[in-house]
mmCIF file with all atom_site columns, C-alpha atoms in Angstrom:
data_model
loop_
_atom_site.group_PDB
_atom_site.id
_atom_site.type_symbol
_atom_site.label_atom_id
_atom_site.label_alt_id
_atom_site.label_comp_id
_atom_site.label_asym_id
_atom_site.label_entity_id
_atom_site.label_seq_id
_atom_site.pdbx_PDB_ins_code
_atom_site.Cartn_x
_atom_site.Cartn_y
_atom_site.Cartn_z
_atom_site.occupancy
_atom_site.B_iso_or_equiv
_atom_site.pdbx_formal_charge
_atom_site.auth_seq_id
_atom_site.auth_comp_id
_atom_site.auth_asym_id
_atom_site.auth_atom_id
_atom_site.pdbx_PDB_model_num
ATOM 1   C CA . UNK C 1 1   ? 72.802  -92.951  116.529 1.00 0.00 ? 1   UNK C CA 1
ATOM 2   C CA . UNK C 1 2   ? 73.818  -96.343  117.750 1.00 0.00 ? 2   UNK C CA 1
ATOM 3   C CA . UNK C 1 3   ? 74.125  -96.726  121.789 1.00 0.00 ? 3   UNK C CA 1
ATOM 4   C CA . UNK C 1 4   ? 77.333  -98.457  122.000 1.00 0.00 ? 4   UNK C CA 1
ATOM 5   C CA . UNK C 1 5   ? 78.716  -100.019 125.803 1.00 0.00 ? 5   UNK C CA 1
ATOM 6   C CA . UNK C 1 6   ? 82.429  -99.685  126.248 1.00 0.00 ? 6   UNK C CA 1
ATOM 7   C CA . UNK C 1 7   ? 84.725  -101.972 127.328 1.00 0.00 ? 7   UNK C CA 1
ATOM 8   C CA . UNK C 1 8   ? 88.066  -102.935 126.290 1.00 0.00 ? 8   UNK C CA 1
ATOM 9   C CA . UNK C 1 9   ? 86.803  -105.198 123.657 1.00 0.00 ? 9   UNK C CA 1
ATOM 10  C CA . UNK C 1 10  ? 84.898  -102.635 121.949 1.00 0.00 ? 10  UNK C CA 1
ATOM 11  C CA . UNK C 1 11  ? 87.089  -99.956  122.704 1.00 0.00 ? 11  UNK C CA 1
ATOM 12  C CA . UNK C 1 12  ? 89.770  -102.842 120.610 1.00 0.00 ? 12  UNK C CA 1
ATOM 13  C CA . UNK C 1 13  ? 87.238  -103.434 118.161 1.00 0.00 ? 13  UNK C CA 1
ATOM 14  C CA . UNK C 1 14  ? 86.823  -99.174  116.827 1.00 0.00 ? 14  UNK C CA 1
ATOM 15  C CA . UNK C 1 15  ? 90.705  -99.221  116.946 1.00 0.00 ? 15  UNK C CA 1
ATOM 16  C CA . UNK C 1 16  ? 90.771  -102.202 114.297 1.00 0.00 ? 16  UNK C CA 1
ATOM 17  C CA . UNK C 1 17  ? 87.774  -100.667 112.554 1.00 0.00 ? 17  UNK C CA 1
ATOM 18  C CA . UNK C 1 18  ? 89.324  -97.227  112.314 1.00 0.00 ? 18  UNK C CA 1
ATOM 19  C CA . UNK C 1 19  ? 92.842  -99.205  111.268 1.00 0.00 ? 19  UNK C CA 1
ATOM 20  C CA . UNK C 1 20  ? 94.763  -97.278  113.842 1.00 0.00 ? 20  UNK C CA 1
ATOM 21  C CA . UNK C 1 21  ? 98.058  -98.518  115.695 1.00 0.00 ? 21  UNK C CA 1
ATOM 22  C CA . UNK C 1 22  ? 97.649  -98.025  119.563 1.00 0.00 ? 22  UNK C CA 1
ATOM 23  C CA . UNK C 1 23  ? 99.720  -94.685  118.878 1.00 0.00 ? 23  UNK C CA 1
ATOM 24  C CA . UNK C 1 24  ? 97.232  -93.251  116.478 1.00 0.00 ? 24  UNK C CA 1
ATOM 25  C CA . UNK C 1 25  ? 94.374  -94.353  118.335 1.00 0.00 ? 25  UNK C CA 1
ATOM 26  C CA . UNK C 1 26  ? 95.426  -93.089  121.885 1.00 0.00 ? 26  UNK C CA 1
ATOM 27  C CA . UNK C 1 27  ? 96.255  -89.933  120.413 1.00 0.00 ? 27  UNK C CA 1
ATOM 28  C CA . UNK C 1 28  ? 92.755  -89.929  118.144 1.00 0.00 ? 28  UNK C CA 1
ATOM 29  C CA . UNK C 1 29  ? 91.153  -90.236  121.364 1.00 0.00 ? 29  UNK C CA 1
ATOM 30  C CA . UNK C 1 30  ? 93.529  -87.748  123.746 1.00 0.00 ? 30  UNK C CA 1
ATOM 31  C CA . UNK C 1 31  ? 94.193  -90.686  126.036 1.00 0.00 ? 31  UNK C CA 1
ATOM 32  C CA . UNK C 1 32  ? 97.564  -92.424  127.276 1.00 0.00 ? 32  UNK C CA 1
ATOM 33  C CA . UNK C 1 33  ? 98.852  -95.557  124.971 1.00 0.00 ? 33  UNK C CA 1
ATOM 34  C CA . UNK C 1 34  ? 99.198  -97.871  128.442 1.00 0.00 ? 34  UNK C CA 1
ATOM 35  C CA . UNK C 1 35  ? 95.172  -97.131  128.725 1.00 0.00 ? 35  UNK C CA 1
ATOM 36  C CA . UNK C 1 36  ? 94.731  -98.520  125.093 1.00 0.00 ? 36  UNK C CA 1
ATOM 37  C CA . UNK C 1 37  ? 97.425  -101.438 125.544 1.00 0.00 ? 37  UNK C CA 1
ATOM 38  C CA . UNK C 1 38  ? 95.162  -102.185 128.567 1.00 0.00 ? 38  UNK C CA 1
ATOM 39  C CA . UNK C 1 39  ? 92.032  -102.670 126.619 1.00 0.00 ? 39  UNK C CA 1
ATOM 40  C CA . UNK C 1 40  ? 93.720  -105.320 125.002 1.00 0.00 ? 40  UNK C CA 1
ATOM 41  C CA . UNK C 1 41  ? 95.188  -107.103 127.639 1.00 0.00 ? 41  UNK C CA 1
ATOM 42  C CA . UNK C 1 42  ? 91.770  -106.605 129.809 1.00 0.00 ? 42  UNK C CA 1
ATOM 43  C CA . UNK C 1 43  ? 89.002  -106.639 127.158 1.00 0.00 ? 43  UNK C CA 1
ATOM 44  C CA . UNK C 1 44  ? 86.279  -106.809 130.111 1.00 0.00 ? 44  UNK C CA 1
ATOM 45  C CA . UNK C 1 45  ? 87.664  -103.854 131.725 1.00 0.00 ? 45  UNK C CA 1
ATOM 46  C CA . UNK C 1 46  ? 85.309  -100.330 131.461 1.00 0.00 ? 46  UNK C CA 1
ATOM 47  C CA . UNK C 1 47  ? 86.838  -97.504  130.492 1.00 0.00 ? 47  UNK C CA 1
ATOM 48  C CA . UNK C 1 48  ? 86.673  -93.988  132.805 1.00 0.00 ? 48  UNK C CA 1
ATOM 49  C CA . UNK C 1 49  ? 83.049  -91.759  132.188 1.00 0.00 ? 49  UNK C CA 1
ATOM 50  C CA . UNK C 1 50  ? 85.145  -88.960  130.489 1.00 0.00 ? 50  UNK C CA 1
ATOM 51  C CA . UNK C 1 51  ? 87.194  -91.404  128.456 1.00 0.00 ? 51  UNK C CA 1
ATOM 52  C CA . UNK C 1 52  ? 83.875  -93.387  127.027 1.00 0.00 ? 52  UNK C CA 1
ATOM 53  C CA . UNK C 1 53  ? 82.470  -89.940  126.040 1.00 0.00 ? 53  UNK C CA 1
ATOM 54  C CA . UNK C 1 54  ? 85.787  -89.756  124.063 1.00 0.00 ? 54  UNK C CA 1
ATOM 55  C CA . UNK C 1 55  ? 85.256  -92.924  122.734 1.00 0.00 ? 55  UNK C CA 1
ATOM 56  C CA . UNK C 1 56  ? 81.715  -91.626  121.862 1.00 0.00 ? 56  UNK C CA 1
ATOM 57  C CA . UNK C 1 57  ? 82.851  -88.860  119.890 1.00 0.00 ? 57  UNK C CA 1
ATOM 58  C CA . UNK C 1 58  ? 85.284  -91.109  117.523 1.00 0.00 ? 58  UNK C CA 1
ATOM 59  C CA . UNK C 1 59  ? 82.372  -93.407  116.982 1.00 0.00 ? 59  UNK C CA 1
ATOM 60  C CA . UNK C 1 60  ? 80.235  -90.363  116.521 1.00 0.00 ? 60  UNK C CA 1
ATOM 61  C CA . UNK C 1 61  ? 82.600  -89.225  113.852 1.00 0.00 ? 61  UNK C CA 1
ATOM 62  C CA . UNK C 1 62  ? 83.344  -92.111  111.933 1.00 0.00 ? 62  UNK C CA 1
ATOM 63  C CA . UNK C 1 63  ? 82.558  -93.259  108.526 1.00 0.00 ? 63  UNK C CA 1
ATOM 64  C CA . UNK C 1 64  ? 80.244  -94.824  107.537 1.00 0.00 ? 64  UNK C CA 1
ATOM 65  C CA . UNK C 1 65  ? 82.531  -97.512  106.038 1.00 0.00 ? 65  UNK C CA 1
ATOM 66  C CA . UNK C 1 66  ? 84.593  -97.649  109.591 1.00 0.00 ? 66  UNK C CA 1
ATOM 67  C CA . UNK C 1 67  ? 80.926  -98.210  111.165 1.00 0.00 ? 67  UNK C CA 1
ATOM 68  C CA . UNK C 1 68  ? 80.227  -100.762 108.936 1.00 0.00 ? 68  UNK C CA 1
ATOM 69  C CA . UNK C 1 69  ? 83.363  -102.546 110.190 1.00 0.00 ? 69  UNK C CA 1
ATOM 70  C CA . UNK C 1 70  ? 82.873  -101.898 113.931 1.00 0.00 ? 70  UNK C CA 1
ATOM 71  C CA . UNK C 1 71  ? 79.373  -103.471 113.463 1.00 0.00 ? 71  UNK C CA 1
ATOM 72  C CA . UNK C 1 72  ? 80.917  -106.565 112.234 1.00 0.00 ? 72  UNK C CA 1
ATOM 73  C CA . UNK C 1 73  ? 83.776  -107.125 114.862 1.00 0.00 ? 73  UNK C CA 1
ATOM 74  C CA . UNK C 1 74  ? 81.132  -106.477 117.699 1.00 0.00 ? 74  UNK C CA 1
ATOM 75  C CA . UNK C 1 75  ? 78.716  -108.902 116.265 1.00 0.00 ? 75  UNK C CA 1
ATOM 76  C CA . UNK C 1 76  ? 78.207  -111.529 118.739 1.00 0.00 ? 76  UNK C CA 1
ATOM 77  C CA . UNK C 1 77  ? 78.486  -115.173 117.037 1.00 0.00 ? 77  UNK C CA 1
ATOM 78  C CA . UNK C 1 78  ? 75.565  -117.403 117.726 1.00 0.00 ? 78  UNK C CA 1
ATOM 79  C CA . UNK C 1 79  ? 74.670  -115.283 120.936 1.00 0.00 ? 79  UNK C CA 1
ATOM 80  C CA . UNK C 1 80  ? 78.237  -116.054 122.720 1.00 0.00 ? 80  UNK C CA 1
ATOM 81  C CA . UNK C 1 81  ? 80.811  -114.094 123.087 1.00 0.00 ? 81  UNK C CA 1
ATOM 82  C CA . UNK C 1 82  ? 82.330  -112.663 119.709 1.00 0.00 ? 82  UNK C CA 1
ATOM 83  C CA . UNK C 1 83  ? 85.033  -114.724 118.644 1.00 0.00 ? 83  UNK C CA 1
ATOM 84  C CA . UNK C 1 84  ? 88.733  -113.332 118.373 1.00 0.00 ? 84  UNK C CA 1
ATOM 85  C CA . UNK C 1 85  ? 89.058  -110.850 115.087 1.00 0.00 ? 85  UNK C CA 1
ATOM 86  C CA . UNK C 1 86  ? 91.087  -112.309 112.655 1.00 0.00 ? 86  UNK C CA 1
ATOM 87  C CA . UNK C 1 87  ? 92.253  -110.471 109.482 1.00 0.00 ? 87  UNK C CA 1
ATOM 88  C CA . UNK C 1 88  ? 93.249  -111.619 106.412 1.00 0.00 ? 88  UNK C CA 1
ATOM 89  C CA . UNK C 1 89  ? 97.080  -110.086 105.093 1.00 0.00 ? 89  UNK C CA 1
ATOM 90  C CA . UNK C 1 90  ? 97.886  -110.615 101.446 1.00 0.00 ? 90  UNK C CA 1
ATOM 91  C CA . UNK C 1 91  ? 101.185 -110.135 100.362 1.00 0.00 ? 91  UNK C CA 1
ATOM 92  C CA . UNK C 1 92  ? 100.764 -109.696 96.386  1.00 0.00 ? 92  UNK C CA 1
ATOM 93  C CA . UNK C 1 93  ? 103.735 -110.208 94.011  1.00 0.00 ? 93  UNK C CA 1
ATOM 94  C CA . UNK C 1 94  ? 104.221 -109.122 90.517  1.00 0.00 ? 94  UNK C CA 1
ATOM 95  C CA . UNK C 1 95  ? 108.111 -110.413 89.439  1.00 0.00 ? 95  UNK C CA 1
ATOM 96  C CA . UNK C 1 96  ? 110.661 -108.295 91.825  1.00 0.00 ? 96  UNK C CA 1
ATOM 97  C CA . UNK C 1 97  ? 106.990 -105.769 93.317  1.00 0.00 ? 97  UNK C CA 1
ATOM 98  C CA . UNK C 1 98  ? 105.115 -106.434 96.042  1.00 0.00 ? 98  UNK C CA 1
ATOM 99  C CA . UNK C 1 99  ? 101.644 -104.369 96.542  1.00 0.00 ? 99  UNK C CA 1
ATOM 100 C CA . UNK C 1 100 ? 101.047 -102.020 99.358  1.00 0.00 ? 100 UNK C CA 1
ATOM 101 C CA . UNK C 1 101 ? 98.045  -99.626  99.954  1.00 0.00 ? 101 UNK C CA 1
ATOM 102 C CA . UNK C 1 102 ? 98.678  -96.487  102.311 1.00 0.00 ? 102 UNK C CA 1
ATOM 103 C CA . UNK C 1 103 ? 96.391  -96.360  104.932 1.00 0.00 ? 103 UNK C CA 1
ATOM 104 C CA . UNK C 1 104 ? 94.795  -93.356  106.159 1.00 0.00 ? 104 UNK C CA 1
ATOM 105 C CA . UNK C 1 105 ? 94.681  -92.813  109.938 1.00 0.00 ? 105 UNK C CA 1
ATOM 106 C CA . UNK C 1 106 ? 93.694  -89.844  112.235 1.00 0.00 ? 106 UNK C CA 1
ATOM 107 C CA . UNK C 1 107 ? 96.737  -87.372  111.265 1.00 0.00 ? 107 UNK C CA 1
ATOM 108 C CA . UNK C 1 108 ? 99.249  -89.813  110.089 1.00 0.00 ? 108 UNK C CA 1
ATOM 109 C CA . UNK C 1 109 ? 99.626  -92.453  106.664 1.00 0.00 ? 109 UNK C CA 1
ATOM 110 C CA . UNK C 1 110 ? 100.592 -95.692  107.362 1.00 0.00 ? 110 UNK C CA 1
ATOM 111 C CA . UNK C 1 111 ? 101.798 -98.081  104.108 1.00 0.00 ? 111 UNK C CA 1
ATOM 112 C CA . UNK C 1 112 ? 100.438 -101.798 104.667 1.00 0.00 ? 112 UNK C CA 1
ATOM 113 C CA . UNK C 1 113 ? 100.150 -104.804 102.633 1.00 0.00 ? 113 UNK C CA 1
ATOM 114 C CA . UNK C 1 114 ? 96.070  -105.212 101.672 1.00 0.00 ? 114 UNK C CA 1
ATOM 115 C CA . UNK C 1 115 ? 93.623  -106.658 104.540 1.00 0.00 ? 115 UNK C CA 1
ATOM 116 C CA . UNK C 1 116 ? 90.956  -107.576 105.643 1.00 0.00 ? 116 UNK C CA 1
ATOM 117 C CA . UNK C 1 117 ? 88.087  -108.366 108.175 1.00 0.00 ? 117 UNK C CA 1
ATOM 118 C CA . UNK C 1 118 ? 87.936  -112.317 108.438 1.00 0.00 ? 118 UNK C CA 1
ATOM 119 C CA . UNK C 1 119 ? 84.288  -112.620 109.259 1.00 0.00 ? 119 UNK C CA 1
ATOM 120 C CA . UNK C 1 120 ? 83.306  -115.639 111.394 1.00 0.00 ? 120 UNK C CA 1
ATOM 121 C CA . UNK C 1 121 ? 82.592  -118.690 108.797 1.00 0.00 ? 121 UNK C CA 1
ATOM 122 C CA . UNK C 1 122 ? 84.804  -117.151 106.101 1.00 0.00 ? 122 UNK C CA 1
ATOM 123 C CA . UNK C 1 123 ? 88.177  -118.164 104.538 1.00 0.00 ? 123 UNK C CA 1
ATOM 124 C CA . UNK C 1 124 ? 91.008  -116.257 105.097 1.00 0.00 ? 124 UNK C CA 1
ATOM 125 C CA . UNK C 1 125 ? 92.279  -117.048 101.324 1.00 0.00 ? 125 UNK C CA 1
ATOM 126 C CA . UNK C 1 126 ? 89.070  -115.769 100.338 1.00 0.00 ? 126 UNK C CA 1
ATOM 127 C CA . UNK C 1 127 ? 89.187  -112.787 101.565 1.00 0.00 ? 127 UNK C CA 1
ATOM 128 C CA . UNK C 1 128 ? 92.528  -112.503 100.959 1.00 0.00 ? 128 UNK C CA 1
ATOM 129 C CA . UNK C 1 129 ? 91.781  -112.022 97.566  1.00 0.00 ? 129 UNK C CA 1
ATOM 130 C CA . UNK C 1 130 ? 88.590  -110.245 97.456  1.00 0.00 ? 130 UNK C CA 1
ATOM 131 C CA . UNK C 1 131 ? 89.873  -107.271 99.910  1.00 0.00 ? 131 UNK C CA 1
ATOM 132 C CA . UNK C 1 132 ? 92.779  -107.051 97.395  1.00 0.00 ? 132 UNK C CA 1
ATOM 133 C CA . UNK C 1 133 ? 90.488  -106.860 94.315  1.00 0.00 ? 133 UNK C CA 1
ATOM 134 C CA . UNK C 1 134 ? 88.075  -104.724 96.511  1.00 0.00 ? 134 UNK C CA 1
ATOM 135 C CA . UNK C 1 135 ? 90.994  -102.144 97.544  1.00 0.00 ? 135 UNK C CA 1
ATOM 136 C CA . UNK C 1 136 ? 93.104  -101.752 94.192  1.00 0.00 ? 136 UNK C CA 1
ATOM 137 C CA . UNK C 1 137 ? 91.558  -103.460 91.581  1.00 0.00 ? 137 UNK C CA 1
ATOM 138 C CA . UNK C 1 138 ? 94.340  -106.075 91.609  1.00 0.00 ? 138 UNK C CA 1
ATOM 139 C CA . UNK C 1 139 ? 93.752  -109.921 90.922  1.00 0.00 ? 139 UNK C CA 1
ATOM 140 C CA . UNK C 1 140 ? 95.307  -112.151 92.550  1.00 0.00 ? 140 UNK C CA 1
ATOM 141 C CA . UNK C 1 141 ? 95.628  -115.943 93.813  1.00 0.00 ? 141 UNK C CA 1
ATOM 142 C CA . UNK C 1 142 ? 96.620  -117.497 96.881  1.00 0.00 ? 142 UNK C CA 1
ATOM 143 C CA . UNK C 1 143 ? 100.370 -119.078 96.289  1.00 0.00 ? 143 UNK C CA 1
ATOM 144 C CA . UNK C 1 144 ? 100.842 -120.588 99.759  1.00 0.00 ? 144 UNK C CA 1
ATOM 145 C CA . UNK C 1 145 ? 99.736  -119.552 103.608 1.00 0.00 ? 145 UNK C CA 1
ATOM 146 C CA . UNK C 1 146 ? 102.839 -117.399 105.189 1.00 0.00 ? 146 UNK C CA 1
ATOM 147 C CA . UNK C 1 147 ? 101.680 -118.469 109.110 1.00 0.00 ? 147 UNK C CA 1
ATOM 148 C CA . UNK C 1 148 ? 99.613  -116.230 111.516 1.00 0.00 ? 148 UNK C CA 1
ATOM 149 C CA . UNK C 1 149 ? 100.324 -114.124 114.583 1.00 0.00 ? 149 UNK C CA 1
ATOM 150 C CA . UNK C 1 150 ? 98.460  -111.984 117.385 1.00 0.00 ? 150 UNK C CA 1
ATOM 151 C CA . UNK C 1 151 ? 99.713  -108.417 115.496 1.00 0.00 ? 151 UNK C CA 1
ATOM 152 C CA . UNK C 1 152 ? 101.812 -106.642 117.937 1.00 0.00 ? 152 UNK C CA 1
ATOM 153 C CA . UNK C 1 153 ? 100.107 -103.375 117.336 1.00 0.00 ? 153 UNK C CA 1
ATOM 154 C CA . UNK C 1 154 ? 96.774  -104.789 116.946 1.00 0.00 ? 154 UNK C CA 1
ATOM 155 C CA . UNK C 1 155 ? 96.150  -107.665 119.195 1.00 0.00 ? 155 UNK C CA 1
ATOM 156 C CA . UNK C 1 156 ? 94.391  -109.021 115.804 1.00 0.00 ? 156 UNK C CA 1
ATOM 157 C CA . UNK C 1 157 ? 94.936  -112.639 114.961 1.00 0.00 ? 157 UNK C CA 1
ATOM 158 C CA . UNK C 1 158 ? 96.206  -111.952 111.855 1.00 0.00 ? 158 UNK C CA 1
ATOM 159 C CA . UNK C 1 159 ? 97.286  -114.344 108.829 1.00 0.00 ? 159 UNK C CA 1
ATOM 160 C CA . UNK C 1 160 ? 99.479  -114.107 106.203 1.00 0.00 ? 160 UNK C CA 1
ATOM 161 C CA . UNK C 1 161 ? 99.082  -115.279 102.612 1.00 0.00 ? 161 UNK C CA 1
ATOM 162 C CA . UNK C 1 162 ? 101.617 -115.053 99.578  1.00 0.00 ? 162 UNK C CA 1
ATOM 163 C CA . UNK C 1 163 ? 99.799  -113.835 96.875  1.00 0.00 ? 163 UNK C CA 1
ATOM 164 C CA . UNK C 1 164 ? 100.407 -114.018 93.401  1.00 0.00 ? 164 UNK C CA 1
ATOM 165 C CA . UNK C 1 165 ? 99.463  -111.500 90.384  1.00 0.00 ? 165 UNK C CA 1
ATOM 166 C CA . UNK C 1 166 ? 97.245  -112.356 87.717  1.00 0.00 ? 166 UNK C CA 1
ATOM 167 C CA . UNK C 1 167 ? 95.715  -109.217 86.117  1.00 0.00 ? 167 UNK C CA 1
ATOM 168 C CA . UNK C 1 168 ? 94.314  -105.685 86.478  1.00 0.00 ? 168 UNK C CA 1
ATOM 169 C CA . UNK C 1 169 ? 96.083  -102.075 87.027  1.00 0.00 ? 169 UNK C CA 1
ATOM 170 C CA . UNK C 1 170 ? 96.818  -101.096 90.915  1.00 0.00 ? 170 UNK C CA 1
ATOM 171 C CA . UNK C 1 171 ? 94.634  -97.889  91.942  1.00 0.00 ? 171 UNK C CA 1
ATOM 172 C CA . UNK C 1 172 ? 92.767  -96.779  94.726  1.00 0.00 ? 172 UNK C CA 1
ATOM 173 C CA . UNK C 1 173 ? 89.567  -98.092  94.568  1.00 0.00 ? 173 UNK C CA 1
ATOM 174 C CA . UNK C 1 174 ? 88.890  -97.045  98.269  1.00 0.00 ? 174 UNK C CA 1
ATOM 175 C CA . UNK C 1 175 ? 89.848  -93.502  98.661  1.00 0.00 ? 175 UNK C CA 1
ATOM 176 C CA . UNK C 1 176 ? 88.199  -92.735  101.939 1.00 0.00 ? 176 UNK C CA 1
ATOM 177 C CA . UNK C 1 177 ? 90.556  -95.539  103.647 1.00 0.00 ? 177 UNK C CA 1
ATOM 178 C CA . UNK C 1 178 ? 93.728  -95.408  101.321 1.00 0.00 ? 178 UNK C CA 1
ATOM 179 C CA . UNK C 1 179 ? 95.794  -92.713  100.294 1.00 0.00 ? 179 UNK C CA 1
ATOM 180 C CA . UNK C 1 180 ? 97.546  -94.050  97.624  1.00 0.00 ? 180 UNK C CA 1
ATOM 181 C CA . UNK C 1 181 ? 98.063  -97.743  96.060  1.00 0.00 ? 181 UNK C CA 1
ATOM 182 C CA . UNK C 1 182 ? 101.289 -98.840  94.567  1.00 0.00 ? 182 UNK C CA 1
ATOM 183 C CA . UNK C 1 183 ? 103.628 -101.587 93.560  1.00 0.00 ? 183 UNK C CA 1
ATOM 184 C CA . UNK C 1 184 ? 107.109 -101.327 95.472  1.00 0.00 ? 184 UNK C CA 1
ATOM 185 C CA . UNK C 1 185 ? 110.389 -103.192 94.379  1.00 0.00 ? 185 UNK C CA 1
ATOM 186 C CA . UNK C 1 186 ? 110.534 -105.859 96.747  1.00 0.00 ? 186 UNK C CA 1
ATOM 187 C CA . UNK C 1 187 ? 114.417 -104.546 97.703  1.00 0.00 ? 187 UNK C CA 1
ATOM 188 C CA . UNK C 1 188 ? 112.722 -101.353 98.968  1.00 0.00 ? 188 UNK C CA 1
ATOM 189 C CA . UNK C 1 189 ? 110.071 -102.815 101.051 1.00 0.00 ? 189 UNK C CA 1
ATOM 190 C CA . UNK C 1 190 ? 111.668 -102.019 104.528 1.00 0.00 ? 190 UNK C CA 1
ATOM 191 C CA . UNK C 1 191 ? 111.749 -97.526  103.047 1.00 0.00 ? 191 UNK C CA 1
ATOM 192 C CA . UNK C 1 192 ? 107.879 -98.510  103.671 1.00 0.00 ? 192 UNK C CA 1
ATOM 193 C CA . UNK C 1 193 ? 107.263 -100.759 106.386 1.00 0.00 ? 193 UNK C CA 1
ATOM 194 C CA . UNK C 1 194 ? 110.083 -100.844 109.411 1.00 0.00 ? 194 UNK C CA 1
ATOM 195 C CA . UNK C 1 195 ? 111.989 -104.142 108.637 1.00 0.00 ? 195 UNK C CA 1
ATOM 196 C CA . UNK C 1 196 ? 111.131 -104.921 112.768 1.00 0.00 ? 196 UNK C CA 1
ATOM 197 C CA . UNK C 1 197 ? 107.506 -104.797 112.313 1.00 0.00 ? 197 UNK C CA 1
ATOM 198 C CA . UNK C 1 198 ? 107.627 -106.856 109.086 1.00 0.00 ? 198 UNK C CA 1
ATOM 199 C CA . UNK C 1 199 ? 105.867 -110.925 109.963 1.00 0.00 ? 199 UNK C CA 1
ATOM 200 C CA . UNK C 1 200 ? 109.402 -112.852 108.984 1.00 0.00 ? 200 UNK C CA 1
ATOM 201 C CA . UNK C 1 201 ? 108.280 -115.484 106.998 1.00 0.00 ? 201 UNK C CA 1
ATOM 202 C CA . UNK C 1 202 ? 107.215 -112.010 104.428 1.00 0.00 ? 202 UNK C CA 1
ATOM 203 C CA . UNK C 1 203 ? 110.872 -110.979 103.972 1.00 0.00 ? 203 UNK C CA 1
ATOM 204 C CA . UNK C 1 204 ? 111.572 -114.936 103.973 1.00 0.00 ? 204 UNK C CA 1
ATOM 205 C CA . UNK C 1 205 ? 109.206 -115.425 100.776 1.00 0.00 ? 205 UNK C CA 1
ATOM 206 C CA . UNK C 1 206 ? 110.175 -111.832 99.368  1.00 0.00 ? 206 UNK C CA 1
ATOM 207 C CA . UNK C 1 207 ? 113.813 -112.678 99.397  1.00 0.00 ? 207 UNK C CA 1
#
């Protein structure tokens, strides 16, 4: 088993690899969400003894897919620091649907658009489009960039890309992360996602 220091950053970096909102992950890990919102507002601090043993045990636990992930956001780049983790959001269309995948977490489901892990040297369009095809078996293109943000959940640098559909049936092609796939009339997006935690420019290009 892999020795793993703790610190905010990686503490930030299992979150993102276990896809978990600050809720889920405090809660995954029996500790108060101002400890995890501190991780990523201090990503030097060191956590408690009792709370890295925590920590221990979710990394202990963990897929081997989620592993896979962590391995990659911890990865230092050219032996500096790693750079910031930025993820790749594609926001698929198909005439009035838009594609969402739910996301499994600790004891909840969470629906999302597809994502994922923008490795350093990659494009974001790229993987935009690969993650999709990787996750549902959807094909897609990028239409136009949508903007980024730092997630407010997440900390993530995360950017936005308007997809659209070319070919292949939505299904879960990744059942150990995703619950379900499926393609949701564009009017009923917010029944999914809370309108408030929705990147404007989404609705803007949904509309």
């Amino acid at each position: 088993m892999d020795v793993v220091t703790w610190t905010g950053s990686t503490a930030c970096a299992l979150q993102q690899a276990l896809r978990m909102t600050n809720d889920a992950f405090a809660d995954h890990l029996g500790v108060g969400v101002r400890t995890v919102a501190s991780w990523h507002s201090t990503p030097s601090i060191v956590p408690r003894t009792e709370i890295q043993a925590a920590l221990d045990t979710a990394y202990e636990r963990a897929t081997d897919s989620v592993r896979r992930r962590f391995a990659i956001l911890t990865r230092p780049a050219g032996g500096v620091e790693a750079q910031a983790l930025r993820v790749a959001i594609a926001v698929v269309i198909k005439g009035d649907d838009v594609l969402l995948v739910c996301r499994r977490g600790s004891d909840s489901l969470t629906w999302q658009f597809p994502a994922g892990v923008v490795k350093p040297g990659a494009s974001p369009t790229v993987v935009a489009v690969e993650e999709t095809h990787a996750e549902t078996g959807v094909r897609c293109t990028v239409r136009e960039p949508l903007g980024s943000r730092i997630h407010p959940t997440t900390g993530v640098v995360a950017e936005y890309m308007a997809c659209d559909y070319l070919m292949g049936e939505a299904s879960n092609r990744d059942p150990l992360e995703n619950a379900d796939v499926v393609w949701v009339p564009r009017k009923q997006l917010t029944r999914f996602i809370p309108e408030q935690s929705i990147y404007p420019p989404i609705l803007e290009a949904l509309a």
